[in-house]
Coordinates of C-alpha atoms in Angstrom, one line a residue:
Chain A
M1 CA 128.1 105.0 74.3
T2 CA 129.5 104.6 78.0
F3 CA 127.1 103.4 80.7
P4 CA 127.3 107.0 82.2
E5 CA 126.1 108.6 78.8
A6 CA 123.2 105.9 78.4
L7 CA 122.2 106.6 81.8
E8 CA 122.2 110.4 81.3
Q9 CA 120.3 110.2 78.0
K10 CA 117.7 107.9 79.7
K11 CA 117.5 110.1 82.6
S12 CA 116.8 113.2 80.2
A13 CA 114.0 111.3 78.4
I14 CA 112.3 110.7 81.6
D15 CA 112.7 114.5 82.6
R16 CA 111.2 115.4 79.2
L17 CA 108.2 113.1 79.7
I18 CA 107.8 114.7 83.4
E19 CA 107.8 118.2 81.8
E20 CA 105.1 117.3 79.4
H21 CA 102.9 116.2 82.3
L22 CA 103.3 119.6 84.4
R23 CA 100.7 122.2 84.8
K24 CA 101.0 125.5 84.1
E25 CA 101.6 127.8 87.2
E26 CA 98.4 129.9 86.9
G27 CA 95.2 130.7 88.4
Y28 CA 94.3 130.7 92.1
A29 CA 96.1 127.3 92.8
S30 CA 99.5 128.7 91.1
L31 CA 101.3 128.4 94.1
L32 CA 100.6 124.9 94.6
I33 CA 101.2 123.7 91.1
E34 CA 104.6 126.0 91.6
A35 CA 105.4 123.6 94.5
V36 CA 104.4 120.4 92.7
N37 CA 106.5 121.4 89.9
Y38 CA 109.3 122.3 92.1
S39 CA 109.4 119.1 93.9
L40 CA 109.2 117.2 90.6
R41 CA 112.1 119.1 89.0
V42 CA 114.4 119.3 92.0
G43 CA 117.5 116.7 91.3
G44 CA 115.8 113.4 91.0
K45 CA 118.0 110.8 89.7
R46 CA 115.0 108.9 88.0
I47 CA 116.1 105.4 89.1
R48 CA 112.3 104.2 89.4
P49 CA 111.0 105.4 86.0
I50 CA 114.4 104.3 84.2
L51 CA 113.9 100.9 85.9
L52 CA 110.2 100.8 84.6
T53 CA 110.9 101.8 81.2
E54 CA 114.0 99.8 80.8
A55 CA 112.2 96.5 81.9
N56 CA 109.3 97.3 79.5
R57 CA 112.0 97.8 76.5
L58 CA 113.5 94.3 77.5
F59 CA 110.1 92.8 76.6
A60 CA 108.4 95.3 74.1
G61 CA 111.7 96.0 72.2
E62 CA 111.2 99.7 72.5
V63 CA 109.6 101.7 75.5
M64 CA 105.7 101.4 75.1
P65 CA 103.8 105.0 75.5
E66 CA 101.9 103.6 78.5
A67 CA 105.0 102.6 80.2
G68 CA 106.5 106.1 79.6
T69 CA 103.1 107.5 81.2
L70 CA 103.3 105.3 84.1
A71 CA 106.9 106.0 84.7
V72 CA 105.7 109.6 85.3
A73 CA 103.1 108.4 87.8
L74 CA 105.6 106.5 89.5
E75 CA 108.1 109.3 89.7
M76 CA 105.1 111.5 91.1
I77 CA 104.5 108.8 93.7
H78 CA 108.1 108.6 94.7
T79 CA 108.1 112.5 95.0
Y80 CA 105.1 112.8 97.1
S81 CA 106.5 110.3 99.5
L82 CA 109.9 112.4 99.8
V83 CA 107.9 115.7 100.2
H84 CA 106.0 114.3 103.0
D85 CA 108.9 112.4 104.5
D86 CA 110.7 115.8 105.0
L87 CA 108.1 117.5 106.7
P88 CA 108.6 118.9 110.4
A89 CA 106.5 116.3 112.1
M90 CA 108.3 113.5 109.9
D91 CA 112.3 113.7 109.4
N92 CA 112.2 117.6 109.5
D93 CA 114.5 117.7 106.7
A94 CA 115.4 121.6 105.2
L95 CA 117.7 120.3 102.4
R96 CA 117.4 117.4 99.9
R97 CA 119.8 116.9 97.1
G98 CA 121.6 120.4 98.2
H99 CA 118.1 122.2 97.6
P100 CA 115.4 123.4 100.1
T101 CA 112.8 121.1 100.8
T102 CA 109.4 121.8 99.4
H103 CA 107.7 122.7 102.9
A104 CA 111.3 124.9 103.4
K105 CA 110.6 126.9 100.3
Y106 CA 106.6 126.8 100.3
G107 CA 105.7 126.6 104.1
E108 CA 104.4 123.7 105.9
A109 CA 100.7 123.6 104.8
M110 CA 102.0 123.8 101.1
G111 CA 104.3 121.0 101.7
I112 CA 101.3 118.8 102.8
L113 CA 99.0 119.9 100.0
A114 CA 101.8 119.3 97.3
G115 CA 102.3 116.2 98.5
D116 CA 98.6 115.2 98.2
A117 CA 98.4 116.9 94.9
L118 CA 101.4 114.8 93.7
L119 CA 99.7 111.4 94.9
N120 CA 96.4 112.5 93.2
E121 CA 98.2 113.6 90.0
A122 CA 99.9 110.2 89.7
V123 CA 96.7 108.7 89.9
E124 CA 95.1 111.0 87.0
V125 CA 98.3 110.2 85.2
A126 CA 97.9 106.4 85.7
F127 CA 94.1 106.7 84.6
S128 CA 95.2 108.5 81.4
A129 CA 97.7 105.9 80.8
V130 CA 94.9 103.2 81.1
L131 CA 92.5 104.9 79.2
S132 CA 94.9 105.6 76.1
A133 CA 96.4 102.0 76.1
E134 CA 95.7 99.8 73.5
D135 CA 95.3 97.0 75.9
N136 CA 93.2 98.8 78.8
E137 CA 93.0 95.6 81.0
R138 CA 96.7 94.8 80.9
T139 CA 97.6 98.5 81.7
C140 CA 95.1 98.6 84.5
K141 CA 96.4 95.6 86.1
A142 CA 99.9 97.1 85.8
A143 CA 98.7 100.6 87.3
A144 CA 96.6 98.8 90.0
M145 CA 99.9 96.8 91.3
L146 CA 102.1 100.1 91.1
F147 CA 99.4 101.6 93.8
N148 CA 99.1 98.2 95.7
K149 CA 103.1 98.5 96.4
A150 CA 102.9 102.4 97.2
G151 CA 100.1 101.8 99.8
I152 CA 99.6 100.3 103.4
G153 CA 100.7 96.7 102.0
G154 CA 104.1 98.5 100.8
M155 CA 105.7 101.8 100.9
V156 CA 103.4 103.7 103.4
G157 CA 103.1 100.7 105.5
G158 CA 107.0 100.6 105.7
Q159 CA 107.3 104.1 106.4
S160 CA 104.9 104.1 109.3
A161 CA 106.8 101.4 111.0
D162 CA 110.0 103.2 110.5
V163 CA 108.7 106.6 111.6
L164 CA 106.9 105.1 114.7
A165 CA 110.3 103.3 115.9
E166 CA 112.3 106.5 115.4
K167 CA 109.6 108.6 117.5
R168 CA 109.7 106.2 120.1
N169 CA 113.3 105.9 119.9
E170 CA 113.0 102.2 120.0
F171 CA 115.6 99.6 119.1
I172 CA 114.5 98.2 115.7
E173 CA 115.2 94.4 116.1
E174 CA 116.3 92.4 112.5
E175 CA 112.8 91.1 111.7
K176 CA 111.1 94.6 111.8
L177 CA 114.1 96.0 110.2
N178 CA 113.6 93.6 107.2
F179 CA 109.9 94.5 107.2
I180 CA 110.9 98.2 107.1
Y181 CA 113.3 97.7 104.1
E182 CA 111.2 95.4 102.2
N183 CA 108.3 97.8 102.3
K184 CA 109.8 101.5 102.7
T185 CA 112.2 101.1 99.8
Q186 CA 112.2 97.7 98.1
A187 CA 108.3 97.5 97.2
L188 CA 108.2 100.5 95.2
I189 CA 111.5 99.5 93.1
E190 CA 110.1 95.9 92.9
A191 CA 106.8 97.6 91.4
S192 CA 108.9 99.6 88.8
V193 CA 110.4 96.7 87.1
M194 CA 107.4 94.6 87.5
C195 CA 105.3 97.3 86.1
G196 CA 107.2 97.8 82.9
A197 CA 107.5 93.9 82.1
M198 CA 103.6 93.7 83.1
L199 CA 103.0 96.2 80.3
A200 CA 104.6 94.1 77.6
P201 CA 102.2 91.4 76.1
K202 CA 105.2 89.3 75.4
A203 CA 106.2 88.9 79.0
S204 CA 104.7 85.7 80.7
K205 CA 103.8 85.8 84.4
E206 CA 106.9 83.7 85.0
D207 CA 108.9 86.4 83.3
V208 CA 107.0 89.3 85.5
R209 CA 107.7 87.2 88.4
A210 CA 111.3 86.9 87.8
L211 CA 112.0 90.2 87.2
G212 CA 110.2 91.0 90.2
R213 CA 112.5 88.8 92.2
A214 CA 115.6 90.6 90.5
A215 CA 114.1 93.9 91.3
S216 CA 113.6 93.1 95.0
C217 CA 117.2 91.9 95.3
I218 CA 118.2 95.4 93.9
G219 CA 115.7 97.2 96.2
M220 CA 117.2 95.5 99.2
A221 CA 120.9 96.1 97.7
F222 CA 119.9 99.7 97.3
Q223 CA 118.8 100.2 100.9
I224 CA 121.9 98.4 102.4
R225 CA 124.0 100.7 100.5
D226 CA 122.1 103.8 102.0
D227 CA 123.1 102.3 105.2
I228 CA 126.7 101.8 104.2
L229 CA 126.8 105.4 102.8
D230 CA 125.5 107.0 106.0
V231 CA 128.5 105.6 107.6
T232 CA 131.3 105.9 104.9
G233 CA 129.7 108.4 102.4
D234 CA 131.1 111.8 101.5
E235 CA 128.7 114.7 102.8
K236 CA 129.3 117.1 99.6
S237 CA 128.5 114.3 97.1
L238 CA 125.6 113.1 99.1
G239 CA 124.1 116.4 99.7
K240 CA 123.4 115.5 103.2
P241 CA 125.1 115.0 106.4
I242 CA 126.4 111.4 107.3
G243 CA 126.4 109.4 110.6
S244 CA 122.9 110.4 111.3
D245 CA 121.7 106.9 111.7
E246 CA 124.2 106.2 114.4
R247 CA 123.7 109.7 116.0
N248 CA 119.9 108.7 116.2
G249 CA 120.6 105.3 117.9
K250 CA 119.2 104.0 114.7
S251 CA 119.8 100.0 114.1
T252 CA 120.6 99.4 110.2
Y253 CA 121.6 96.3 108.4
V254 CA 125.2 97.6 109.2
T255 CA 124.3 97.3 113.1
F256 CA 123.6 93.7 112.5
A257 CA 126.0 92.5 110.0
G258 CA 129.0 94.7 109.9
E259 CA 130.1 97.0 107.2
E260 CA 132.0 94.0 105.5
G261 CA 128.8 91.6 105.9
A262 CA 126.7 94.5 104.4
K263 CA 129.0 94.7 101.3
K264 CA 129.1 91.0 100.8
R265 CA 125.2 90.7 101.0
I266 CA 125.0 93.8 98.4
R267 CA 127.4 91.5 96.2
E268 CA 125.3 88.2 96.7
L269 CA 122.0 90.2 96.0
T270 CA 123.5 92.0 92.9
D271 CA 124.7 88.9 91.5
E272 CA 121.4 87.2 92.0
A273 CA 119.6 90.0 90.2
C274 CA 122.0 90.3 87.3
G275 CA 121.7 86.5 86.9
I276 CA 118.1 86.8 86.4
V277 CA 118.2 89.4 84.0
S278 CA 121.0 88.3 82.0
R279 CA 118.8 85.5 80.8
Y280 CA 116.7 88.2 79.0
T281 CA 119.0 91.0 78.1
G282 CA 120.8 89.2 75.4
E283 CA 123.2 92.0 73.8
D284 CA 121.6 94.9 75.6
D285 CA 123.0 94.9 79.1
F286 CA 121.9 98.5 80.1
L287 CA 119.7 97.0 83.0
I288 CA 122.4 94.9 84.1
E289 CA 125.0 97.7 84.4
L290 CA 122.3 99.8 86.1
F291 CA 121.9 97.1 88.8
R292 CA 125.6 97.1 89.5
F293 CA 125.6 100.8 89.4
L294 CA 123.0 101.1 92.0
A295 CA 124.9 98.5 94.2
I296 CA 128.2 100.5 94.2
R297 CA 126.7 104.0 93.9
D298 CA 128.5 106.8 95.9
I299 CA 125.4 108.9 95.7
Chain B
M1 CA 59.4 105.0 105.3
T2 CA 60.1 108.4 106.5
F3 CA 62.9 110.2 104.7
P4 CA 65.2 110.1 108.3
E5 CA 64.4 106.4 108.2
A6 CA 65.5 106.0 104.5
L7 CA 68.6 108.0 105.0
E8 CA 69.5 106.0 108.2
Q9 CA 69.3 102.8 106.0
K10 CA 71.2 104.0 103.3
K11 CA 74.1 105.5 105.5
S12 CA 74.1 102.0 107.4
A13 CA 74.5 100.0 103.8
I14 CA 77.6 102.5 103.2
D15 CA 78.8 101.8 106.6
R16 CA 78.7 98.2 106.3
L17 CA 80.5 98.6 102.6
I18 CA 83.3 100.4 104.2
E19 CA 83.6 97.8 106.9
E20 CA 84.2 95.5 104.3
H21 CA 87.1 97.3 102.8
L22 CA 88.9 97.8 106.2
R23 CA 92.3 96.1 106.8
K24 CA 92.7 93.8 109.7
E25 CA 94.9 95.8 112.3
E26 CA 97.8 93.5 112.6
G27 CA 101.4 93.3 111.5
Y28 CA 104.3 96.1 112.0
A29 CA 101.9 98.7 110.2
S30 CA 99.0 98.0 112.6
L31 CA 99.0 101.4 114.1
L32 CA 98.8 103.0 110.7
I33 CA 96.0 100.7 109.9
E34 CA 94.0 101.5 113.3
A35 CA 94.4 105.2 112.4
V36 CA 93.0 104.8 108.9
N37 CA 90.1 102.5 110.2
Y38 CA 89.6 105.0 113.2
S39 CA 89.2 108.0 110.6
L40 CA 87.0 106.2 108.3
R41 CA 84.7 105.0 111.2
V42 CA 84.4 108.3 113.2
G43 CA 81.1 109.8 112.8
G44 CA 80.8 110.7 109.1
K45 CA 77.4 111.4 107.5
R46 CA 78.5 109.5 104.4
I47 CA 76.6 112.1 102.1
R48 CA 79.1 111.6 99.1
P49 CA 78.6 108.0 98.8
I50 CA 75.0 108.1 99.2
L51 CA 74.8 110.7 96.5
L52 CA 77.0 108.4 94.4
T53 CA 74.8 105.3 94.9
E54 CA 71.6 107.2 94.7
A55 CA 72.3 108.8 91.4
N56 CA 73.4 105.3 90.3
R57 CA 70.1 103.7 91.3
L58 CA 68.3 106.5 89.4
F59 CA 69.5 105.2 86.1
A60 CA 70.4 101.6 86.9
G61 CA 67.4 100.8 88.9
E62 CA 69.3 99.2 91.6
V63 CA 73.0 100.1 93.1
M64 CA 75.5 98.4 90.6
P65 CA 78.3 96.6 92.6
E66 CA 81.0 98.8 90.9
A67 CA 78.9 101.9 92.5
G68 CA 79.2 100.5 95.9
T69 CA 82.8 100.0 95.6
L70 CA 83.5 103.6 94.2
A71 CA 81.4 105.1 96.9
V72 CA 83.7 103.5 99.3
A73 CA 87.0 104.9 97.3
L74 CA 84.8 108.1 97.4
E75 CA 84.6 108.5 101.1
M76 CA 88.2 107.4 101.3
I77 CA 89.2 110.5 99.4
H78 CA 86.8 112.7 101.7
T79 CA 88.3 111.2 104.8
Y80 CA 91.9 111.9 103.6
S81 CA 91.1 115.4 103.0
L82 CA 89.6 115.9 106.6
V83 CA 92.4 114.0 108.4
H84 CA 95.0 116.6 106.6
D85 CA 92.9 119.5 107.0
D86 CA 92.8 118.9 110.8
L87 CA 96.7 118.9 111.1
P88 CA 98.5 121.5 113.0
A89 CA 99.9 123.0 110.0
M90 CA 96.6 123.3 108.4
D91 CA 93.5 124.1 110.4
N92 CA 94.9 122.8 113.6
D93 CA 91.7 121.2 114.7
A94 CA 91.8 118.7 117.7
L95 CA 88.0 117.7 117.6
R96 CA 85.9 116.7 114.6
R97 CA 82.2 115.8 115.1
G98 CA 82.9 115.6 118.8
H99 CA 85.8 113.4 118.4
P100 CA 89.6 113.7 118.7
T101 CA 91.0 114.3 115.1
T102 CA 93.1 111.5 113.8
H103 CA 96.4 113.5 114.6
A104 CA 95.5 114.2 118.0
K105 CA 94.7 110.7 118.9
Y106 CA 97.8 109.1 116.9
G107 CA 100.4 112.0 116.6
E108 CA 101.2 114.2 113.9
A109 CA 103.2 112.0 111.8
M110 CA 100.7 109.3 111.9
G111 CA 98.0 111.8 110.8
I112 CA 100.0 112.7 107.8
L113 CA 100.6 109.0 107.1
A114 CA 97.1 108.0 107.6
G115 CA 95.8 110.7 105.1
D116 CA 98.4 109.5 102.6
A117 CA 97.3 105.8 103.1
L118 CA 93.4 106.7 103.0
L119 CA 94.2 108.3 99.4
N120 CA 96.4 105.4 98.3
E121 CA 93.9 103.2 99.7
A122 CA 91.1 104.9 97.6
V123 CA 93.0 104.3 94.4
E124 CA 93.6 100.5 95.3
V125 CA 89.8 100.2 95.6
A126 CA 88.8 102.2 92.8
F127 CA 91.3 100.1 90.5
S128 CA 89.5 96.8 92.2
A129 CA 86.0 98.3 90.9
V130 CA 87.6 98.8 87.4
L131 CA 89.2 95.5 87.1
S132 CA 85.9 93.7 88.5
A133 CA 83.6 95.7 86.7
E134 CA 81.4 94.3 83.6
D135 CA 82.3 97.3 81.7
N136 CA 86.0 98.3 82.4
E137 CA 86.2 101.4 80.4
R138 CA 83.0 102.9 81.5
T139 CA 84.1 102.2 85.2
C140 CA 87.6 103.6 84.5
K141 CA 86.4 106.9 83.1
A142 CA 84.0 107.2 86.0
A143 CA 86.9 106.8 88.5
A144 CA 89.3 108.7 86.6
M145 CA 86.8 111.7 86.8
L146 CA 86.6 111.1 90.6
F147 CA 90.2 111.6 90.9
N148 CA 90.2 114.7 88.7
K149 CA 87.7 116.5 90.6
A150 CA 89.7 115.6 93.7
G151 CA 93.1 116.8 92.4
I152 CA 94.7 120.0 91.6
G153 CA 92.1 121.0 89.2
G154 CA 89.3 120.2 92.0
M155 CA 89.5 119.8 95.9
V156 CA 93.4 120.0 96.5
G157 CA 93.5 123.2 94.1
G158 CA 90.6 124.5 96.0
Q159 CA 92.0 124.0 99.3
S160 CA 95.5 125.3 98.6
A161 CA 93.7 128.6 97.7
D162 CA 91.7 128.8 101.0
V163 CA 94.6 127.8 103.3
L164 CA 97.0 130.4 101.8
A165 CA 94.7 133.3 102.0
E166 CA 94.0 132.1 105.7
K167 CA 97.7 131.9 106.5
R168 CA 98.2 135.1 104.8
N169 CA 95.2 136.7 106.6
E170 CA 94.0 138.2 103.3
F171 CA 90.7 139.4 102.4
I172 CA 89.2 137.0 99.9
E173 CA 87.5 139.0 97.1
E174 CA 84.2 137.4 95.6
E175 CA 85.6 135.8 92.6
K176 CA 88.3 133.9 94.7
L177 CA 85.7 133.1 97.0
N178 CA 83.7 131.2 94.2
F179 CA 87.0 129.5 93.1
I180 CA 87.3 128.1 96.7
Y181 CA 83.7 126.9 97.0
E182 CA 83.6 125.4 93.7
N183 CA 86.8 123.5 93.8
K184 CA 87.3 122.7 97.6
T185 CA 83.7 121.5 98.3
Q186 CA 81.7 121.7 95.2
A187 CA 83.8 119.6 92.9
L188 CA 83.8 116.4 95.0
I189 CA 79.9 116.5 95.4
E190 CA 79.5 117.1 91.8
A191 CA 81.9 114.1 91.1
S192 CA 79.8 112.0 93.4
V193 CA 76.6 112.4 91.6
M194 CA 78.3 112.3 88.1
C195 CA 80.2 109.2 88.9
G196 CA 77.1 107.4 89.9
A197 CA 75.3 108.3 86.6
M198 CA 78.2 107.7 84.7
L199 CA 78.3 104.0 85.7
A200 CA 75.0 103.4 84.6
P201 CA 74.7 102.2 80.8
K202 CA 71.3 103.7 80.5
A203 CA 72.5 107.3 81.4
S204 CA 73.5 109.5 78.3
K205 CA 76.2 111.9 78.2
E206 CA 73.3 114.9 78.3
D207 CA 71.8 113.1 81.5
V208 CA 75.3 112.9 83.2
R209 CA 75.6 116.7 82.5
A210 CA 72.2 117.3 83.9
L211 CA 72.9 115.6 87.0
G212 CA 76.3 117.2 87.3
R213 CA 74.6 120.5 87.2
A214 CA 72.2 119.6 89.8
A215 CA 74.9 118.5 91.9
S216 CA 77.0 121.5 91.5
C217 CA 74.0 123.6 92.7
I218 CA 73.6 121.4 95.7
G219 CA 77.5 121.6 96.3
M220 CA 77.5 125.4 96.4
A221 CA 74.2 125.5 98.6
F222 CA 75.9 123.0 100.9
Q223 CA 78.9 125.3 101.5
I224 CA 76.6 128.4 101.8
R225 CA 74.8 126.5 104.4
D226 CA 78.0 125.9 106.3
D227 CA 78.6 129.7 106.2
I228 CA 75.3 130.4 107.7
L229 CA 75.6 127.8 110.4
D230 CA 79.0 129.3 111.5
V231 CA 76.9 132.3 112.4
T232 CA 73.6 130.8 113.7
G233 CA 74.4 127.3 114.4
D234 CA 74.0 125.4 117.6
E235 CA 77.8 124.5 118.8
K236 CA 76.4 121.1 120.6
S237 CA 74.7 119.6 117.6
L238 CA 77.5 121.0 115.0
G239 CA 80.0 119.4 117.3
K240 CA 82.5 122.4 116.8
P241 CA 82.7 126.2 117.9
I242 CA 80.6 128.7 116.0
G243 CA 81.6 132.0 114.8
S244 CA 85.2 131.0 113.8
D245 CA 85.0 132.5 110.3
E246 CA 84.2 136.0 111.9
R247 CA 86.8 135.8 114.5
N248 CA 89.4 134.8 111.8
G249 CA 88.3 137.7 109.8
K250 CA 87.3 135.2 106.9
S251 CA 85.0 136.2 104.2
T252 CA 82.3 133.9 103.3
Y253 CA 79.0 134.1 101.2
V254 CA 77.2 135.8 104.3
T255 CA 79.9 138.5 104.2
F256 CA 78.9 139.4 100.6
A257 CA 75.2 138.8 100.5
G258 CA 74.1 139.0 104.2
E259 CA 72.1 136.0 105.9
E260 CA 69.0 136.6 104.1
G261 CA 70.7 136.7 100.9
A262 CA 72.5 133.5 101.7
K263 CA 69.2 131.9 102.4
K264 CA 67.6 133.1 99.3
R265 CA 70.8 131.8 97.3
I266 CA 70.4 128.5 98.8
R267 CA 66.5 128.2 97.9
E268 CA 67.4 129.0 94.3
L269 CA 70.1 126.6 93.9
T270 CA 68.0 123.8 95.5
D271 CA 64.8 124.6 93.5
E272 CA 67.3 124.3 90.1
A273 CA 68.7 121.0 91.4
C274 CA 65.4 119.5 92.3
G275 CA 64.0 120.7 89.1
I276 CA 66.6 118.7 87.1
V277 CA 66.3 115.6 89.2
S278 CA 62.6 115.7 89.2
R279 CA 62.9 115.0 85.6
Y280 CA 64.5 111.5 86.2
T281 CA 63.0 110.5 89.6
G282 CA 59.3 109.7 88.9
E283 CA 57.9 108.0 91.9
D284 CA 61.2 107.6 94.1
D285 CA 61.7 111.1 95.5
F286 CA 64.6 110.3 97.9
L287 CA 67.3 112.3 96.0
I288 CA 65.1 115.2 96.1
E289 CA 64.4 115.0 99.6
L290 CA 68.1 114.6 100.2
F291 CA 68.7 117.7 98.0
R292 CA 66.3 119.5 100.2
F293 CA 67.9 118.0 103.6
L294 CA 71.3 119.2 102.6
A295 CA 70.2 122.8 101.9
I296 CA 68.3 123.2 105.5
R297 CA 70.5 120.9 107.5
D298 CA 71.4 121.9 110.9
I299 CA 74.5 119.8 111.2

């Protein structure tokens, strides 16, 4: 099987798992449920849940049921953050991946509530994973770590610094830019991989730490790639306009290192991440191919 | 000690617990943390966490540490829902309890993110309660139930039906009104009491069910009282304008049953709740006094 075929297969497996966790669109809250399901279905690449399940497979041999369930919770967390990011008071985006954003389709109030419902749903799914797991405590620690990285000390914290700088139209110095990257994007990608490893009884604390380091490299490379795509990407395949960072006077990694410097940094980060993971992968190198794919992606 | 003194003492105990769980307002996310802390500090009556800890005390003799921690998580859930309810795209309120609402003080984007951060923080606090509890599984089940009642099958679901009817300016028939009351308000009050009981090893499933029934009566009485206060309340002590339901053409329990009918229903519900709880309270009747206070409150 080629890498794109394998990736597509794993994406379909995640899509099926997500479908199993969707609620029926019925009753007085049916429009909210419809907005939640729409947000979860519309065009996600499922990178984070694939990272979680593949990191889990690396140590557990096959994907543990609780890893599949927490992967769904993780995608719900990621999706809620996109739904709220797109709101008029935030990035005010009407399109994402070529489709109307949730608030554009269902109205602003429903956009807020659908995001809230998605985060709450992620919690409910995570608790169900803990309660049905063979090892409750191990699963609980992995789930708690996910939400730590999604919260004030991670994703939401990074997002707040980003939004605030944008609203105030302020120049972001390099130290703050690193803070935003490490928290807004990298934290949840790091959490994905660490969570998958933590769930496997075979993975030691050192293993989890090593995988976490690899994932933080990939998370940073992923974000820098985003910056490059905003300069050189193809609007049609990206499904969004390019050049918006420069138009908005927004400093990015490219501002500080230039396009070549940014590409070099991505190569270094990817090499480090792949070097770490290759110590574990043996024959199965899907995760390494995925890391390299994320670093050179065009979408 | 009189009831108002006891209530004030218990409120102070909850306030102290909340303070222990606040983050320092520092670093690049400091404004977000400030908005979160402001939202949690500003004037809450702490009814839900008091219900949780008092229901726990009823069965455990004294308040268990995990009950205190989950009470903080519960107040964070309640607070996030208020912060998002107040947003311009929702109820558009600039004042709550006589103070500027979170978005009025920190801007709309920060209002959205502070709500998100509060819900995520509630999850982190809940997981910390589970991981430090003596009985992980029991605590996990109690925490999971809280988030179930806060989610699509509870508070957010009820809120979505309410907001949608208001945006569409549609007349709410009695069945839908009951759905909204049961989910938007009653579900989390029910969860408060049930959670406190569930945490105590001594409480049987029947005990939890009985307390849940009592709490759902009180939750409904609480909501009907809100409707009456909107007609007859004192703007100054309420800290918000009255008559807004009628001005907005919003149907409430008073619309269907009249003011006298609504008062009668509150008495019936309160009597049922107190009857159930009196089987457990013995000498200590704080919970019964609290129920009666909630039913006749002026604020």
